[in-house]
Amino acid sequence: MLSKREQRVPCVILGCGGHGRVVLDILVNAGGHDVVGFVDSNPDMTGRRVDGIKVLGQPDDLPRLCDQLGVQHTIVAVGDNGARRALADHVETAGFVLINAIHPSANLARNVTLGRNIVIAAGALVCAHCQIGDSVILNTGCLVDHESLIGTATHICPGARLAGRVTVESGAFVGIGATIIQSVRVGYEAVVGAGAVVTHDVAPMSTVVGVPAREIKRVQKAADMHTWLVPGRARPAELERPIPARAP
Ligand SMILES: CC(C)(COP(=O)(O)OP(=O)(O)OC[C@H]1O[C@@H](n2cnc3c(N)ncnc32)[C@H](O)[C@@H]1OP(=O)(O)O)[C@@H](O)C(=O)NCCC(=O)NCCS
């Protein structure tokens, strides 16, 4: 009979910064995976230990390391939405299986649909019929109410509250403690400031703050968006095809 450790799936965490440490804690608490190491793009971290787990090398070393260690599973634990998405594409193309990290204290309705490379932190609540895209972070204690659509590589920060039927398009960031009322759409790559109360749709690539939320800036050129800072990054399809409107 296999020991509990042998039953766990070995995996590597890509990214050993603050978010990587949170993901390690979630995976240890959840118990389904055995974290054999980190990789991180900062070469100075190689060989160090983070929360007791060794940093084995850089992302490009992943295929070699995983061959040596017999690991096929990974999760990209990088806070920046664009970088997280690009790295997830990269490792998936290289043949790795992207896992989800879901804290045991998170509460998900039974009919929530999940993509891959998702982090759902302690105390998060995800209600009936929500759809959570690839590389999403639902951070500590956030609330995503019924039938909300959370697009690829978005970050819903700690304590943010989304009412029912909210849509958050790809690459958007909803700041800590923000509140979004029902049926609002947050456009791709938009930023909702900490503590904002969003009562109307948020334009793509804009930043809104305050109560009620008001737009303070809007990125005009795609070249200025953080997604494009990743070398070799292709233009996300969502820019041409935002999440379609709901059927009435
Ligand atoms: C919204 C945000 C991204 C704006 O950052 P920025 O683009 O650098 O903007 P600035 O700091 O230059 O602020 C621009 C103006 O908006 C105001 N402002 C910024 N953030 C605000 C907020 N959350 N609520 C109310 N007003 C805000 C500033 O006071 C400033 O006003 P002024 O022009 O009258 O002086 C940032 O302030 C924020 O709220 N980030 C979220 C952080 C967070 O949730 N972290 C959790 C990580 S897990």
Coordinates of C-alpha atoms and ligand atoms in Angstrom, one line a residue:
M1 CA 0.0 0.0 0.0
L2 CA 1.3 3.5 -0.9
S3 CA 2.1 5.9 1.9
K4 CA 0.3 9.2 2.0
R5 CA 3.3 11.0 0.6
E6 CA 3.6 8.5 -2.3
Q7 CA -0.1 9.1 -3.1
R8 CA 0.5 12.8 -3.5
V9 CA 1.3 14.1 -7.1
P10 CA 4.8 15.6 -7.3
C11 CA 4.9 19.2 -8.6
V12 CA 7.1 22.2 -9.0
I13 CA 5.9 25.8 -8.3
L14 CA 7.0 28.4 -10.9
G15 CA 7.7 31.6 -8.9
C16 CA 9.0 31.8 -5.3
G17 CA 8.0 35.4 -4.5
G18 CA 5.1 36.4 -2.2
H19 CA 2.5 34.7 -4.3
G20 CA 4.6 31.6 -4.7
R21 CA 4.8 31.3 -0.9
V22 CA 1.0 31.6 -0.7
V23 CA 0.6 28.9 -3.3
L24 CA 3.0 26.6 -1.5
D25 CA 1.0 27.0 1.7
I26 CA -2.2 26.2 -0.2
L27 CA -0.8 23.1 -1.8
V28 CA 0.6 21.9 1.6
N29 CA -2.8 22.5 3.3
A30 CA -4.7 20.9 0.5
G31 CA -2.6 17.8 0.7
G32 CA -3.0 16.4 -2.9
H33 CA 0.5 17.4 -4.1
D34 CA 4.1 17.0 -3.0
V35 CA 6.0 20.2 -3.8
V36 CA 9.5 19.0 -4.8
G37 CA 10.8 22.5 -5.6
F38 CA 10.4 26.0 -7.0
V39 CA 11.8 27.5 -10.2
D40 CA 12.2 31.3 -10.5
S41 CA 13.3 33.7 -13.2
N42 CA 15.7 35.4 -10.7
P43 CA 19.0 33.5 -11.1
D44 CA 20.1 34.7 -7.6
M45 CA 17.4 32.5 -6.0
T46 CA 18.7 29.3 -7.5
G47 CA 20.0 27.0 -4.7
R48 CA 18.3 28.9 -1.9
R49 CA 15.4 27.6 0.2
V50 CA 12.0 29.4 0.4
D51 CA 9.8 28.2 3.3
G52 CA 11.9 25.0 3.4
I53 CA 11.6 24.3 -0.3
K54 CA 14.6 24.4 -2.6
V55 CA 14.7 26.8 -5.6
L56 CA 15.9 24.3 -8.3
G57 CA 16.6 26.7 -11.2
Q58 CA 15.0 29.0 -13.7
P59 CA 11.8 28.4 -15.8
D60 CA 13.9 27.3 -18.8
D61 CA 15.5 24.5 -16.6
L62 CA 12.0 23.1 -15.9
P63 CA 12.0 20.4 -18.6
R64 CA 15.4 19.1 -17.6
L65 CA 14.7 19.2 -13.9
C66 CA 11.4 17.5 -14.3
D67 CA 12.9 14.7 -16.4
Q68 CA 15.5 14.2 -13.6
L69 CA 12.8 14.3 -10.9
G70 CA 10.0 12.6 -12.7
V71 CA 7.7 15.6 -12.3
Q72 CA 5.0 16.5 -14.9
H73 CA 2.8 18.9 -12.9
T74 CA 3.4 22.6 -12.3
I75 CA 1.6 25.8 -11.3
V76 CA 2.6 29.3 -12.3
A77 CA 2.6 31.4 -9.1
V78 CA 3.4 34.8 -10.5
G79 CA 1.3 37.8 -9.5
D80 CA 1.5 39.8 -12.7
N81 CA -1.4 38.8 -14.9
G82 CA 0.3 39.0 -18.2
A83 CA 3.5 37.2 -17.1
R84 CA 1.4 34.5 -15.4
R85 CA -0.5 33.9 -18.5
A86 CA 2.5 33.8 -20.8
L87 CA 4.4 31.5 -18.5
A88 CA 1.4 29.1 -18.3
D89 CA 1.2 29.0 -22.1
H90 CA 4.9 28.4 -22.3
V91 CA 5.0 25.4 -19.8
E92 CA 1.9 23.9 -21.2
T93 CA 3.3 24.0 -24.7
A94 CA 6.4 22.3 -23.3
G95 CA 4.1 19.4 -22.2
F96 CA 3.5 20.1 -18.5
V97 CA 0.2 19.6 -16.8
L98 CA -1.0 22.8 -15.0
I99 CA -2.6 22.2 -11.7
N100 CA -5.0 24.2 -9.5
A101 CA -4.2 25.2 -5.9
I102 CA -7.4 25.4 -3.9
H103 CA -7.3 26.1 -0.2
P104 CA -9.4 23.6 1.9
S105 CA -11.1 26.6 3.6
A106 CA -12.3 28.0 0.2
N107 CA -15.9 27.2 -0.5
L108 CA -17.0 26.4 -4.1
A109 CA -20.5 25.6 -5.2
R110 CA -20.7 22.2 -6.7
N111 CA -21.5 23.5 -10.2
V112 CA -18.6 26.0 -10.5
T113 CA -16.5 25.3 -13.6
L114 CA -12.7 25.7 -13.3
G115 CA -9.9 26.1 -15.9
R116 CA -6.3 25.3 -15.1
N117 CA -3.5 27.1 -13.3
I118 CA -6.0 28.6 -10.9
V119 CA -5.3 29.7 -7.3
I120 CA -8.2 29.9 -4.9
A121 CA -6.9 31.2 -1.5
A122 CA -8.1 30.7 2.0
G123 CA -11.7 31.7 2.8
A124 CA -12.7 32.5 -0.8
L125 CA -16.3 31.9 -1.7
V126 CA -17.4 31.0 -5.2
C127 CA -21.2 30.7 -5.6
A128 CA -23.4 28.7 -8.0
H129 CA -22.7 28.5 -11.7
C130 CA -19.6 30.7 -11.7
Q131 CA -17.1 30.1 -14.5
I132 CA -13.4 30.6 -13.5
G133 CA -10.9 30.8 -16.4
D134 CA -7.3 29.7 -16.7
S135 CA -4.6 31.3 -14.6
V136 CA -7.1 33.2 -12.4
I137 CA -6.3 34.2 -8.8
L138 CA -9.2 34.3 -6.4
N139 CA -7.3 35.7 -3.5
T140 CA -7.9 35.4 0.3
G141 CA -11.5 35.9 1.4
C142 CA -12.9 37.2 -1.8
L143 CA -16.5 36.6 -2.8
V144 CA -17.6 35.7 -6.3
D145 CA -21.4 35.5 -6.4
H146 CA -23.7 33.4 -8.6
E147 CA -23.2 33.1 -12.4
S148 CA -20.2 35.4 -12.5
L149 CA -17.7 34.9 -15.4
I150 CA -14.1 35.4 -14.4
G151 CA -11.9 35.6 -17.5
T152 CA -8.4 34.3 -18.2
A153 CA -5.4 35.6 -16.1
T154 CA -7.5 37.9 -13.9
H155 CA -6.7 38.6 -10.2
I156 CA -9.6 39.2 -7.7
C157 CA -7.7 40.5 -4.7
P158 CA -8.2 39.7 -1.1
G159 CA -11.6 40.7 0.3
A160 CA -13.0 41.9 -3.1
R161 CA -16.8 41.2 -3.4
L162 CA -18.4 40.5 -6.8
A163 CA -22.2 40.4 -6.8
G164 CA -24.1 38.0 -9.1
R165 CA -23.6 37.9 -12.9
V166 CA -20.5 40.0 -12.9
T167 CA -18.1 39.5 -15.8
V168 CA -14.4 40.2 -15.4
E169 CA -12.7 40.1 -18.8
S170 CA -9.2 38.7 -19.4
G171 CA -6.2 40.3 -17.7
A172 CA -8.3 42.6 -15.4
F173 CA -7.3 43.3 -11.8
V174 CA -9.9 43.9 -9.1
G175 CA -8.1 45.5 -6.1
I176 CA -8.3 44.6 -2.4
G177 CA -11.7 45.2 -0.8
A178 CA -13.3 46.4 -4.0
T179 CA -17.1 45.8 -4.5
I180 CA -18.7 45.3 -7.8
I181 CA -22.5 45.4 -8.1
Q182 CA -24.6 42.8 -10.0
S183 CA -24.3 42.3 -13.8
V184 CA -21.4 44.8 -14.2
R185 CA -18.7 44.0 -16.8
V186 CA -15.1 44.8 -16.1
G187 CA -13.2 45.1 -19.4
Y188 CA -10.1 43.3 -20.4
E189 CA -6.9 44.6 -18.7
A190 CA -8.9 47.1 -16.6
V191 CA -7.8 47.9 -13.0
V192 CA -10.3 48.4 -10.2
G193 CA -8.6 50.3 -7.4
A194 CA -8.5 49.1 -3.8
G195 CA -11.8 49.8 -2.0
A196 CA -13.7 51.0 -5.1
V197 CA -17.4 50.5 -5.4
V198 CA -18.1 49.7 -9.1
T199 CA -21.7 50.5 -10.2
H200 CA -21.2 50.7 -14.0
D201 CA -19.3 48.8 -16.6
V202 CA -15.6 49.5 -16.6
A203 CA -14.0 50.2 -20.0
P204 CA -11.2 47.9 -21.2
M205 CA -7.6 49.0 -20.2
S206 CA -9.0 51.7 -17.9
T207 CA -8.4 52.3 -14.2
V208 CA -11.3 53.2 -11.9
V209 CA -11.1 54.2 -8.2
G210 CA -13.4 55.5 -5.5
V211 CA -17.0 55.3 -4.3
P212 CA -18.7 55.2 -6.6
A213 CA -15.9 54.2 -9.0
R214 CA -14.7 56.9 -11.5
E215 CA -12.2 56.4 -14.3
I216 CA -8.9 58.1 -13.7
K217 CA -6.9 56.8 -16.6
R218 CA -7.1 54.7 -19.8
V219 CA -4.2 53.0 -21.7
Q220 CA -4.5 54.0 -25.3
K221 CA -1.7 52.0 -26.8
A222 CA -1.5 48.3 -26.5
A223 CA 2.2 48.6 -26.3
D224 CA 1.8 50.3 -22.9
M225 CA -0.2 47.4 -21.4
H226 CA 1.6 45.2 -18.9
T227 CA 0.7 42.1 -20.8
W228 CA 3.0 43.2 -23.6
L229 CA 6.0 43.5 -21.4
V230 CA 6.6 39.8 -21.7
P231 CA 9.1 39.2 -24.6
G232 CA 7.6 37.3 -27.5
R233 CA 4.1 37.6 -26.1
A234 CA 1.4 37.2 -28.8
R235 CA -1.6 39.6 -28.7
P236 CA -4.3 37.9 -26.6
A237 CA -7.2 36.7 -28.7
E238 CA -9.5 38.4 -26.1
L239 CA -8.5 41.8 -27.4
E240 CA -10.3 41.0 -30.6
R241 CA -12.9 38.8 -29.0
P242 CA -14.0 40.0 -25.5
I243 CA -16.2 37.6 -23.6
P244 CA -19.6 37.8 -25.5
A245 CA -22.6 39.4 -24.0
R246 CA -24.9 37.1 -22.1
A247 CA -28.1 35.9 -23.7
P248 CA -31.0 38.0 -22.3
Ligands
LIG1 C1 -5.8 52.1 -8.5 C2 -4.3 52.0 -8.4 C3 -3.8 50.8 -9.3 C4 -3.8 53.3 -9.0 O1 -2.4 53.3 -9.0 P1 -1.7 54.4 -9.9 O2 -2.1 54.2 -11.4 O3 -0.3 54.3 -9.6 O4 -2.4 55.8 -9.5 P2 -1.8 56.9 -8.5 O5 -1.3 56.3 -7.3 O6 -1.0 57.8 -9.4 O7 -3.2 57.7 -8.1 C5 -3.9 58.5 -9.0 C6 -5.0 59.2 -8.3 O8 -6.0 58.2 -7.8 C7 -6.1 58.2 -6.4 N1 -6.2 56.8 -6.0 C8 -5.3 55.8 -6.3 N2 -5.8 54.7 -5.8 C9 -7.0 54.9 -5.2 C10 -7.9 54.1 -4.5 N3 -7.7 52.8 -4.4 N4 -9.0 54.7 -4.1 C11 -9.2 56.0 -4.2 N5 -8.4 56.9 -4.9 C12 -7.2 56.3 -5.4 C13 -4.8 58.8 -5.9 O9 -4.9 59.4 -4.6 C14 -4.5 59.9 -7.0 O10 -5.3 61.0 -6.8 P3 -4.8 62.5 -7.1 O11 -4.5 62.5 -8.5 O12 -6.0 63.3 -6.6 O13 -3.6 62.7 -6.2 C15 -3.8 51.7 -7.0 O14 -3.8 52.9 -6.2 C16 -4.6 50.6 -6.3 O15 -5.6 50.9 -5.7 N6 -4.0 49.4 -6.4 C17 -4.7 48.2 -5.8 C18 -3.7 47.6 -4.8 C19 -4.2 46.3 -4.3 O16 -5.4 46.0 -4.3 N7 -3.3 45.4 -3.9 C20 -3.6 44.1 -3.5 C21 -2.6 43.1 -4.0 S1 -3.0 41.4 -3.6

